[in-house]
């Protein structure tokens, strides 16, 4: 008599300092983009659940902001609070670092991890290693800093060892029925993700010319005449930042909106009309009431 394989469902937090590839890892595991990425630190600001379901398992990945030790304002505090809260109620933690790069920022993130939850060390970007022989001594060095349940080297960008990572994660998930439908990929609304897509293009196209504290508000999200109409506002703190984002004759803002709209059409599977404005709101990143209105806890 064949014993049926039990179905497992659980929450997996993805933790690490900024820019180690947490959001890229989530998107590649899901094979769909729900979490935005850029080279700019703190691109991810909110807790975002990504859902992957196969015949035996439902993985609910919790993507979190990079644990930040450099910036000190209320926005930074709110994002770090998201990280520390996210690791308390999960079944497994993926602690993501870069291959051959481990410093005080990684150690600071390690300190918030609870000992009672299994932590899998995920060493990302192994495709960039010129000398693979350096990896083993690096594994030993990092392994001495924490009692990791498992260690998996991967390349999220090139999907190297991601099936092995999923197999390893499953070993630590409890037997439970699925929490979400098999076609669901995130618990976030399409409106929320639309705003995130605009912020991603903003960071990618403007880069270091604007501070990380720029934000996006989706003012309207409505279906009209078979078209999804989205109206959004980019918040900045200074007039010169507004000028940079708009660009000469509005070209930069048009480029941001065009690229964001294309991503939205892929996500929604329908035609999108998008209008984006830029507004100066001084001191918003240190204003608790404004942060709450923007969805920061």
PDB file of C-alpha atoms in Angstrom:
ATOM      1  CA  UNK A   1       0.000   0.000   0.000  1.00  0.00           C
ATOM      2  CA  UNK A   2       1.402   3.358  -1.066  1.00  0.00           C
ATOM      3  CA  UNK A   3       1.431   6.051   1.604  1.00  0.00           C
ATOM      4  CA  UNK A   4       0.400   9.444   0.242  1.00  0.00           C
ATOM      5  CA  UNK A   5       2.947  12.236   0.607  1.00  0.00           C
ATOM      6  CA  UNK A   6       1.603  14.745   3.146  1.00  0.00           C
ATOM      7  CA  UNK A   7       0.864  18.254   1.954  1.00  0.00           C
ATOM      8  CA  UNK A   8       3.015  20.931   3.626  1.00  0.00           C
ATOM      9  CA  UNK A   9       2.342  24.644   3.932  1.00  0.00           C
ATOM     10  CA  UNK A  10       4.414  27.232   5.723  1.00  0.00           C
ATOM     11  CA  UNK A  11       5.818  30.753   5.881  1.00  0.00           C
ATOM     12  CA  UNK A  12       9.404  31.415   4.864  1.00  0.00           C
ATOM     13  CA  UNK A  13      10.979  34.797   5.690  1.00  0.00           C
ATOM     14  CA  UNK A  14      13.701  36.096   3.370  1.00  0.00           C
ATOM     15  CA  UNK A  15      16.119  38.140   5.480  1.00  0.00           C
ATOM     16  CA  UNK A  16      19.421  39.921   4.855  1.00  0.00           C
ATOM     17  CA  UNK A  17      21.131  43.269   4.524  1.00  0.00           C
ATOM     18  CA  UNK A  18      20.273  45.526   1.534  1.00  0.00           C
ATOM     19  CA  UNK A  19      21.284  44.503  -1.999  1.00  0.00           C
ATOM     20  CA  UNK A  20      22.023  40.811  -1.443  1.00  0.00           C
ATOM     21  CA  UNK A  21      19.316  39.793  -3.934  1.00  0.00           C
ATOM     22  CA  UNK A  22      16.342  38.944  -1.700  1.00  0.00           C
ATOM     23  CA  UNK A  23      13.679  40.298  -4.058  1.00  0.00           C
ATOM     24  CA  UNK A  24      15.345  38.760  -7.116  1.00  0.00           C
ATOM     25  CA  UNK A  25      15.364  35.411  -5.289  1.00  0.00           C
ATOM     26  CA  UNK A  26      11.636  35.716  -4.563  1.00  0.00           C
ATOM     27  CA  UNK A  27      10.748  36.645  -8.149  1.00  0.00           C
ATOM     28  CA  UNK A  28      12.815  33.792  -9.606  1.00  0.00           C
ATOM     29  CA  UNK A  29      11.329  31.235  -7.201  1.00  0.00           C
ATOM     30  CA  UNK A  30       7.815  32.366  -8.146  1.00  0.00           C
ATOM     31  CA  UNK A  31       8.750  32.696 -11.839  1.00  0.00           C
ATOM     32  CA  UNK A  32       6.793  35.935 -11.763  1.00  0.00           C
ATOM     33  CA  UNK A  33       7.665  39.469 -10.774  1.00  0.00           C
ATOM     34  CA  UNK A  34       5.907  40.720  -7.645  1.00  0.00           C
ATOM     35  CA  UNK A  35       8.787  42.330  -5.737  1.00  0.00           C
ATOM     36  CA  UNK A  36      10.691  45.251  -7.205  1.00  0.00           C
ATOM     37  CA  UNK A  37      14.452  45.295  -7.631  1.00  0.00           C
ATOM     38  CA  UNK A  38      17.182  47.845  -8.252  1.00  0.00           C
ATOM     39  CA  UNK A  39      20.769  48.489  -7.212  1.00  0.00           C
ATOM     40  CA  UNK A  40      19.571  51.157  -4.797  1.00  0.00           C
ATOM     41  CA  UNK A  41      19.582  50.124  -1.135  1.00  0.00           C
ATOM     42  CA  UNK A  42      16.159  49.756   0.520  1.00  0.00           C
ATOM     43  CA  UNK A  43      14.236  49.281  -2.717  1.00  0.00           C
ATOM     44  CA  UNK A  44      11.913  46.879  -0.870  1.00  0.00           C
ATOM     45  CA  UNK A  45      10.085  48.703   1.944  1.00  0.00           C
ATOM     46  CA  UNK A  46       7.087  46.576   2.835  1.00  0.00           C
ATOM     47  CA  UNK A  47       6.482  42.976   3.793  1.00  0.00           C
ATOM     48  CA  UNK A  48       5.325  41.209   0.629  1.00  0.00           C
ATOM     49  CA  UNK A  49       4.114  37.601   0.599  1.00  0.00           C
ATOM     50  CA  UNK A  50       4.871  35.581  -2.513  1.00  0.00           C
ATOM     51  CA  UNK A  51       3.007  32.263  -2.907  1.00  0.00           C
ATOM     52  CA  UNK A  52       4.301  29.203  -4.738  1.00  0.00           C
ATOM     53  CA  UNK A  53       2.161  26.058  -4.876  1.00  0.00           C
ATOM     54  CA  UNK A  54       3.030  22.655  -6.313  1.00  0.00           C
ATOM     55  CA  UNK A  55       1.466  19.200  -5.878  1.00  0.00           C
ATOM     56  CA  UNK A  56       2.951  18.656  -2.426  1.00  0.00           C
ATOM     57  CA  UNK A  57       3.737  22.070  -0.977  1.00  0.00           C
ATOM     58  CA  UNK A  58       2.561  25.642  -0.629  1.00  0.00           C
ATOM     59  CA  UNK A  59       5.474  27.974   0.072  1.00  0.00           C
ATOM     60  CA  UNK A  60       4.492  31.405   1.399  1.00  0.00           C
ATOM     61  CA  UNK A  61       7.624  33.538   1.052  1.00  0.00           C
ATOM     62  CA  UNK A  62       7.846  36.728   3.092  1.00  0.00           C
ATOM     63  CA  UNK A  63      10.040  39.295   1.306  1.00  0.00           C
ATOM     64  CA  UNK A  64      11.283  41.975   3.693  1.00  0.00           C
ATOM     65  CA  UNK A  65      13.269  45.230   3.462  1.00  0.00           C
ATOM     66  CA  UNK A  66      17.023  44.947   3.860  1.00  0.00           C
ATOM     67  CA  UNK A  67      17.943  45.356   7.526  1.00  0.00           C
ATOM     68  CA  UNK A  68      19.412  48.844   7.560  1.00  0.00           C
ATOM     69  CA  UNK A  69      22.097  50.201   9.889  1.00  0.00           C
ATOM     70  CA  UNK A  70      23.199  53.294   7.941  1.00  0.00           C
ATOM     71  CA  UNK A  71      20.163  55.604   7.742  1.00  0.00           C
ATOM     72  CA  UNK A  72      18.441  56.940  10.848  1.00  0.00           C
ATOM     73  CA  UNK A  73      14.943  58.336  10.384  1.00  0.00           C
ATOM     74  CA  UNK A  74      11.386  57.199  11.049  1.00  0.00           C
ATOM     75  CA  UNK A  75      11.099  55.555   7.626  1.00  0.00           C
ATOM     76  CA  UNK A  76      14.183  53.451   8.343  1.00  0.00           C
ATOM     77  CA  UNK A  77      12.878  52.569  11.800  1.00  0.00           C
ATOM     78  CA  UNK A  78       9.530  51.478  10.338  1.00  0.00           C
ATOM     79  CA  UNK A  79      11.235  49.254   7.746  1.00  0.00           C
ATOM     80  CA  UNK A  80      13.506  47.622  10.324  1.00  0.00           C
ATOM     81  CA  UNK A  81      10.413  46.968  12.449  1.00  0.00           C
ATOM     82  CA  UNK A  82       8.870  45.114   9.489  1.00  0.00           C
ATOM     83  CA  UNK A  83      11.956  42.879   9.377  1.00  0.00           C
ATOM     84  CA  UNK A  84      12.050  42.093  13.109  1.00  0.00           C
ATOM     85  CA  UNK A  85       8.302  41.368  13.208  1.00  0.00           C
ATOM     86  CA  UNK A  86       8.465  39.150  10.114  1.00  0.00           C
ATOM     87  CA  UNK A  87      10.935  36.665  11.615  1.00  0.00           C
ATOM     88  CA  UNK A  88       8.792  35.900  14.663  1.00  0.00           C
ATOM     89  CA  UNK A  89       5.841  34.099  13.056  1.00  0.00           C
ATOM     90  CA  UNK A  90       7.388  32.021  10.275  1.00  0.00           C
ATOM     91  CA  UNK A  91       8.358  28.363   9.953  1.00  0.00           C
ATOM     92  CA  UNK A  92      11.691  28.847   8.184  1.00  0.00           C
ATOM     93  CA  UNK A  93      14.098  31.757   7.642  1.00  0.00           C
ATOM     94  CA  UNK A  94      16.283  32.202   4.569  1.00  0.00           C
ATOM     95  CA  UNK A  95      19.273  34.319   5.564  1.00  0.00           C
ATOM     96  CA  UNK A  96      20.665  35.640   2.286  1.00  0.00           C
ATOM     97  CA  UNK A  97      24.249  36.863   1.851  1.00  0.00           C
ATOM     98  CA  UNK A  98      26.522  37.473  -1.133  1.00  0.00           C
ATOM     99  CA  UNK A  99      29.216  34.948  -1.990  1.00  0.00           C
ATOM    100  CA  UNK A 100      32.558  35.953  -0.433  1.00  0.00           C
ATOM    101  CA  UNK A 101      31.021  39.079   1.128  1.00  0.00           C
ATOM    102  CA  UNK A 102      30.200  39.020   4.816  1.00  0.00           C
ATOM    103  CA  UNK A 103      30.657  42.017   7.102  1.00  0.00           C
ATOM    104  CA  UNK A 104      29.224  43.913  10.082  1.00  0.00           C
ATOM    105  CA  UNK A 105      25.978  44.654   8.208  1.00  0.00           C
ATOM    106  CA  UNK A 106      25.317  40.923   7.829  1.00  0.00           C
ATOM    107  CA  UNK A 107      26.202  40.324  11.485  1.00  0.00           C
ATOM    108  CA  UNK A 108      23.734  43.054  12.542  1.00  0.00           C
ATOM    109  CA  UNK A 109      20.961  41.309  10.578  1.00  0.00           C
ATOM    110  CA  UNK A 110      21.917  37.946  12.110  1.00  0.00           C
ATOM    111  CA  UNK A 111      21.375  39.319  15.618  1.00  0.00           C
ATOM    112  CA  UNK A 112      17.620  39.712  15.080  1.00  0.00           C
ATOM    113  CA  UNK A 113      17.097  36.034  14.150  1.00  0.00           C
ATOM    114  CA  UNK A 114      15.356  33.840  16.732  1.00  0.00           C
ATOM    115  CA  UNK A 115      17.129  30.619  17.689  1.00  0.00           C
ATOM    116  CA  UNK A 116      13.937  28.515  17.800  1.00  0.00           C
ATOM    117  CA  UNK A 117      13.242  28.823  14.036  1.00  0.00           C
ATOM    118  CA  UNK A 118      15.407  26.916  11.501  1.00  0.00           C
ATOM    119  CA  UNK A 119      17.599  29.287   9.491  1.00  0.00           C
ATOM    120  CA  UNK A 120      18.887  28.262   6.054  1.00  0.00           C
ATOM    121  CA  UNK A 121      21.967  30.178   4.931  1.00  0.00           C
ATOM    122  CA  UNK A 122      21.511  31.099   1.261  1.00  0.00           C
ATOM    123  CA  UNK A 123      24.743  32.210  -0.378  1.00  0.00           C
ATOM    124  CA  UNK A 124      23.682  34.151  -3.460  1.00  0.00           C
ATOM    125  CA  UNK A 125      25.507  35.306  -6.614  1.00  0.00           C
ATOM    126  CA  UNK A 126      27.783  32.261  -6.896  1.00  0.00           C
ATOM    127  CA  UNK A 127      27.794  32.833 -10.666  1.00  0.00           C
ATOM    128  CA  UNK A 128      30.078  35.812 -10.045  1.00  0.00           C
ATOM    129  CA  UNK A 129      32.798  33.724  -8.384  1.00  0.00           C
ATOM    130  CA  UNK A 130      35.986  33.684 -10.429  1.00  0.00           C
ATOM    131  CA  UNK A 131      37.531  31.057  -8.145  1.00  0.00           C
ATOM    132  CA  UNK A 132      35.017  28.472  -6.854  1.00  0.00           C
ATOM    133  CA  UNK A 133      37.669  27.040  -4.489  1.00  0.00           C
ATOM    134  CA  UNK A 134      37.264  30.080  -2.256  1.00  0.00           C
ATOM    135  CA  UNK A 135      33.654  29.162  -1.462  1.00  0.00           C
ATOM    136  CA  UNK A 136      34.332  26.296   0.979  1.00  0.00           C
ATOM    137  CA  UNK A 137      36.534  28.285   3.416  1.00  0.00           C
ATOM    138  CA  UNK A 138      34.005  31.120   3.186  1.00  0.00           C
ATOM    139  CA  UNK A 139      31.212  28.690   4.140  1.00  0.00           C
ATOM    140  CA  UNK A 140      33.180  27.586   7.183  1.00  0.00           C
ATOM    141  CA  UNK A 141      33.844  31.168   8.243  1.00  0.00           C
ATOM    142  CA  UNK A 142      30.196  32.230   8.040  1.00  0.00           C
ATOM    143  CA  UNK A 143      29.046  28.936   9.572  1.00  0.00           C
ATOM    144  CA  UNK A 144      30.895  29.788  12.770  1.00  0.00           C
ATOM    145  CA  UNK A 145      28.742  32.905  13.317  1.00  0.00           C
ATOM    146  CA  UNK A 146      25.376  31.137  13.727  1.00  0.00           C
ATOM    147  CA  UNK A 147      23.880  27.665  14.050  1.00  0.00           C
ATOM    148  CA  UNK A 148      22.393  27.339  10.557  1.00  0.00           C
ATOM    149  CA  UNK A 149      20.049  24.431   9.822  1.00  0.00           C
ATOM    150  CA  UNK A 150      21.340  24.134   6.233  1.00  0.00           C
ATOM    151  CA  UNK A 151      23.546  25.954   3.728  1.00  0.00           C
ATOM    152  CA  UNK A 152      22.608  26.304   0.039  1.00  0.00           C
ATOM    153  CA  UNK A 153      24.769  28.222  -2.488  1.00  0.00           C
ATOM    154  CA  UNK A 154      22.621  29.668  -5.318  1.00  0.00           C
ATOM    155  CA  UNK A 155      22.459  32.156  -8.128  1.00  0.00           C
ATOM    156  CA  UNK A 156      18.995  33.678  -7.970  1.00  0.00           C
ATOM    157  CA  UNK A 157      19.482  35.598 -11.209  1.00  0.00           C
ATOM    158  CA  UNK A 158      20.424  32.463 -13.181  1.00  0.00           C
ATOM    159  CA  UNK A 159      18.159  30.065 -11.216  1.00  0.00           C
ATOM    160  CA  UNK A 160      21.117  27.920 -10.146  1.00  0.00           C
ATOM    161  CA  UNK A 161      20.232  25.493  -7.306  1.00  0.00           C
ATOM    162  CA  UNK A 162      16.750  26.976  -6.761  1.00  0.00           C
ATOM    163  CA  UNK A 163      15.044  23.539  -7.035  1.00  0.00           C
ATOM    164  CA  UNK A 164      17.490  22.268  -4.398  1.00  0.00           C
ATOM    165  CA  UNK A 165      16.631  25.244  -2.205  1.00  0.00           C
ATOM    166  CA  UNK A 166      12.900  24.449  -2.441  1.00  0.00           C
ATOM    167  CA  UNK A 167      13.523  20.801  -1.568  1.00  0.00           C
ATOM    168  CA  UNK A 168      15.531  21.867   1.482  1.00  0.00           C
ATOM    169  CA  UNK A 169      12.894  24.355   2.637  1.00  0.00           C
ATOM    170  CA  UNK A 170      10.139  21.726   2.410  1.00  0.00           C
ATOM    171  CA  UNK A 171      11.888  19.574   5.019  1.00  0.00           C
ATOM    172  CA  UNK A 172      11.184  22.261   7.633  1.00  0.00           C
ATOM    173  CA  UNK A 173       7.557  23.061   6.745  1.00  0.00           C
ATOM    174  CA  UNK A 174       4.666  21.665   8.811  1.00  0.00           C
ATOM    175  CA  UNK A 175       1.964  19.406   7.434  1.00  0.00           C
ATOM    176  CA  UNK A 176      -0.906  21.759   6.664  1.00  0.00           C
ATOM    177  CA  UNK A 177      -3.497  22.253   3.933  1.00  0.00           C
ATOM    178  CA  UNK A 178      -2.900  25.205   1.582  1.00  0.00           C
ATOM    179  CA  UNK A 179      -3.761  28.673   2.875  1.00  0.00           C
ATOM    180  CA  UNK A 180      -4.217  30.226  -0.582  1.00  0.00           C
ATOM    181  CA  UNK A 181      -5.640  29.170  -3.928  1.00  0.00           C
ATOM    182  CA  UNK A 182      -3.203  27.372  -6.222  1.00  0.00           C
ATOM    183  CA  UNK A 183      -3.251  30.262  -8.733  1.00  0.00           C
ATOM    184  CA  UNK A 184      -2.532  33.011  -6.187  1.00  0.00           C
ATOM    185  CA  UNK A 185       1.005  34.449  -6.286  1.00  0.00           C
ATOM    186  CA  UNK A 186       0.800  37.236  -3.700  1.00  0.00           C
ATOM    187  CA  UNK A 187      -1.368  38.593  -0.894  1.00  0.00           C
ATOM    188  CA  UNK A 188      -0.788  42.162  -2.048  1.00  0.00           C
ATOM    189  CA  UNK A 189      -3.333  43.998  -4.179  1.00  0.00           C
ATOM    190  CA  UNK A 190      -2.759  44.899  -7.827  1.00  0.00           C
ATOM    191  CA  UNK A 191      -3.028  48.544  -6.774  1.00  0.00           C
ATOM    192  CA  UNK A 192      -0.141  48.123  -4.322  1.00  0.00           C
ATOM    193  CA  UNK A 193       2.070  46.355  -6.883  1.00  0.00           C
ATOM    194  CA  UNK A 194       1.327  49.050  -9.484  1.00  0.00           C
ATOM    195  CA  UNK A 195       2.755  51.661  -7.111  1.00  0.00           C
ATOM    196  CA  UNK A 196       5.805  49.479  -6.492  1.00  0.00           C
ATOM    197  CA  UNK A 197       6.454  49.151 -10.240  1.00  0.00           C
ATOM    198  CA  UNK A 198       6.536  52.945 -10.559  1.00  0.00           C
ATOM    199  CA  UNK A 199       8.984  53.195  -7.646  1.00  0.00           C
ATOM    200  CA  UNK A 200      11.234  50.560  -9.212  1.00  0.00           C
ATOM    201  CA  UNK A 201      11.469  52.449 -12.509  1.00  0.00           C
ATOM    202  CA  UNK A 202      12.094  55.652 -10.585  1.00  0.00           C
ATOM    203  CA  UNK A 203      15.076  54.127  -8.808  1.00  0.00           C
ATOM    204  CA  UNK A 204      16.402  52.408 -11.908  1.00  0.00           C
ATOM    205  CA  UNK A 205      16.160  55.408 -14.235  1.00  0.00           C
ATOM    206  CA  UNK A 206      17.102  58.224 -11.859  1.00  0.00           C
ATOM    207  CA  UNK A 207      19.460  56.273  -9.598  1.00  0.00           C
ATOM    208  CA  UNK A 208      21.730  58.132  -7.203  1.00  0.00           C
ATOM    209  CA  UNK A 209      20.329  61.534  -8.162  1.00  0.00           C
ATOM    210  CA  UNK A 210      17.410  61.085  -5.739  1.00  0.00           C
ATOM    211  CA  UNK A 211      17.391  59.852  -2.129  1.00  0.00           C
ATOM    212  CA  UNK A 212      15.975  56.466  -1.173  1.00  0.00           C
ATOM    213  CA  UNK A 213      13.185  58.219   0.763  1.00  0.00           C
ATOM    214  CA  UNK A 214      11.205  58.938  -2.431  1.00  0.00           C
ATOM    215  CA  UNK A 215       7.766  57.279  -2.367  1.00  0.00           C
ATOM    216  CA  UNK A 216       4.742  56.630  -4.607  1.00  0.00           C
ATOM    217  CA  UNK A 217       1.031  56.998  -3.863  1.00  0.00           C
ATOM    218  CA  UNK A 218      -1.590  55.429  -6.160  1.00  0.00           C
ATOM    219  CA  UNK A 219      -4.416  57.972  -6.121  1.00  0.00           C
ATOM    220  CA  UNK A 220      -6.880  56.123  -8.365  1.00  0.00           C
ATOM    221  CA  UNK A 221      -7.067  52.554  -9.681  1.00  0.00           C
ATOM    222  CA  UNK A 222     -10.202  51.975 -11.710  1.00  0.00           C
ATOM    223  CA  UNK A 223     -11.544  49.967 -14.618  1.00  0.00           C
ATOM    224  CA  UNK A 224     -13.109  52.075 -17.380  1.00  0.00           C
ATOM    225  CA  UNK A 225     -14.082  51.162 -20.966  1.00  0.00           C
ATOM    226  CA  UNK A 226     -12.011  47.961 -20.866  1.00  0.00           C
ATOM    227  CA  UNK A 227      -8.885  49.822 -19.740  1.00  0.00           C
ATOM    228  CA  UNK A 228      -7.271  49.818 -16.279  1.00  0.00           C
ATOM    229  CA  UNK A 229      -6.764  53.500 -15.466  1.00  0.00           C
ATOM    230  CA  UNK A 230      -4.110  54.287 -12.863  1.00  0.00           C
ATOM    231  CA  UNK A 231      -3.259  57.723 -11.494  1.00  0.00           C
ATOM    232  CA  UNK A 232      -0.247  58.027  -9.189  1.00  0.00           C
ATOM    233  CA  UNK A 233       1.888  60.645  -7.419  1.00  0.00           C
ATOM    234  CA  UNK A 234       5.621  60.468  -6.704  1.00  0.00           C
ATOM    235  CA  UNK A 235       6.488  62.143  -3.383  1.00  0.00           C
ATOM    236  CA  UNK A 236       9.836  63.906  -2.993  1.00  0.00           C
ATOM    237  CA  UNK A 237      11.215  66.151  -0.266  1.00  0.00           C
ATOM    238  CA  UNK A 238      12.819  68.983  -2.318  1.00  0.00           C
ATOM    239  CA  UNK A 239      11.932  70.978  -5.462  1.00  0.00           C
ATOM    240  CA  UNK A 240      15.229  70.093  -7.178  1.00  0.00           C
ATOM    241  CA  UNK A 241      14.361  66.393  -6.811  1.00  0.00           C
ATOM    242  CA  UNK A 242      11.070  67.046  -8.575  1.00  0.00           C
ATOM    243  CA  UNK A 243      12.920  68.701 -11.460  1.00  0.00           C
ATOM    244  CA  UNK A 244      15.319  65.744 -11.769  1.00  0.00           C
ATOM    245  CA  UNK A 245      12.484  63.206 -11.930  1.00  0.00           C
ATOM    246  CA  UNK A 246      10.487  65.207 -14.484  1.00  0.00           C
ATOM    247  CA  UNK A 247      13.587  65.780 -16.630  1.00  0.00           C
ATOM    248  CA  UNK A 248      14.034  68.004 -19.647  1.00  0.00           C
ATOM    249  CA  UNK A 249      10.639  68.609 -21.287  1.00  0.00           C
ATOM    250  CA  UNK A 250       9.186  65.857 -19.095  1.00  0.00           C
ATOM    251  CA  UNK A 251      11.161  63.117 -20.836  1.00  0.00           C
ATOM    252  CA  UNK A 252      12.427  61.350 -17.693  1.00  0.00           C
ATOM    253  CA  UNK A 253       8.974  61.135 -16.103  1.00  0.00           C
ATOM    254  CA  UNK A 254       7.537  59.890 -19.393  1.00  0.00           C
ATOM    255  CA  UNK A 255      10.202  57.167 -19.518  1.00  0.00           C
ATOM    256  CA  UNK A 256       9.431  56.114 -15.921  1.00  0.00           C
ATOM    257  CA  UNK A 257       5.705  55.932 -16.627  1.00  0.00           C
ATOM    258  CA  UNK A 258       6.100  54.067 -19.925  1.00  0.00           C
ATOM    259  CA  UNK A 259       8.284  51.323 -18.444  1.00  0.00           C
ATOM    260  CA  UNK A 260       6.046  50.978 -15.371  1.00  0.00           C
ATOM    261  CA  UNK A 261       2.953  50.748 -17.578  1.00  0.00           C
ATOM    262  CA  UNK A 262       4.482  47.869 -19.572  1.00  0.00           C
ATOM    263  CA  UNK A 263       5.127  45.908 -16.372  1.00  0.00           C
ATOM    264  CA  UNK A 264       1.582  46.601 -15.202  1.00  0.00           C
ATOM    265  CA  UNK A 265       0.121  45.319 -18.476  1.00  0.00           C
ATOM    266  CA  UNK A 266       2.113  42.082 -18.095  1.00  0.00           C
ATOM    267  CA  UNK A 267       0.881  41.665 -14.524  1.00  0.00           C
ATOM    268  CA  UNK A 268      -2.764  42.541 -15.192  1.00  0.00           C
ATOM    269  CA  UNK A 269      -3.049  40.992 -18.651  1.00  0.00           C
ATOM    270  CA  UNK A 270      -4.893  44.017 -20.006  1.00  0.00           C
ATOM    271  CA  UNK A 271      -4.354  47.497 -21.424  1.00  0.00           C
ATOM    272  CA  UNK A 272      -3.281  50.127 -18.870  1.00  0.00           C
ATOM    273  CA  UNK A 273      -3.582  53.897 -18.988  1.00  0.00           C
ATOM    274  CA  UNK A 274      -1.131  55.470 -16.531  1.00  0.00           C
ATOM    275  CA  UNK A 275      -0.664  59.076 -15.441  1.00  0.00           C
ATOM    276  CA  UNK A 276       2.077  60.037 -12.971  1.00  0.00           C
ATOM    277  CA  UNK A 277       2.677  63.366 -11.240  1.00  0.00           C
ATOM    278  CA  UNK A 278       5.472  64.533  -8.926  1.00  0.00           C
ATOM    279  CA  UNK A 279       4.728  66.386  -5.679  1.00  0.00           C
ATOM    280  CA  UNK A 280       7.045  68.004  -3.102  1.00  0.00           C
ATOM    281  CA  UNK A 281       6.190  67.050   0.497  1.00  0.00           C
ATOM    282  CA  UNK A 282       9.015  68.142   2.786  1.00  0.00           C
ATOM    283  CA  UNK A 283       9.958  65.920   5.722  1.00  0.00           C
ATOM    284  CA  UNK A 284       7.529  63.102   4.910  1.00  0.00           C
ATOM    285  CA  UNK A 285      10.107  60.378   5.689  1.00  0.00           C
ATOM    286  CA  UNK A 286      10.278  61.578   9.323  1.00  0.00           C
ATOM    287  CA  UNK A 287       6.549  62.221   9.758  1.00  0.00           C
ATOM    288  CA  UNK A 288       4.771  59.366  11.578  1.00  0.00           C
ATOM    289  CA  UNK A 289       1.261  60.278  10.419  1.00  0.00           C
ATOM    290  CA  UNK A 290       2.341  60.529   6.774  1.00  0.00           C
ATOM    291  CA  UNK A 291       4.163  57.187   7.047  1.00  0.00           C
ATOM    292  CA  UNK A 292       1.042  55.540   8.468  1.00  0.00           C
ATOM    293  CA  UNK A 293      -1.047  56.922   5.612  1.00  0.00           C
ATOM    294  CA  UNK A 294       1.472  55.487   3.160  1.00  0.00           C
ATOM    295  CA  UNK A 295       1.098  52.050   4.729  1.00  0.00           C
ATOM    296  CA  UNK A 296       4.191  51.869   6.919  1.00  0.00           C
ATOM    297  CA  UNK A 297       3.522  50.156  10.227  1.00  0.00           C
TER     298      UNK A 297
END
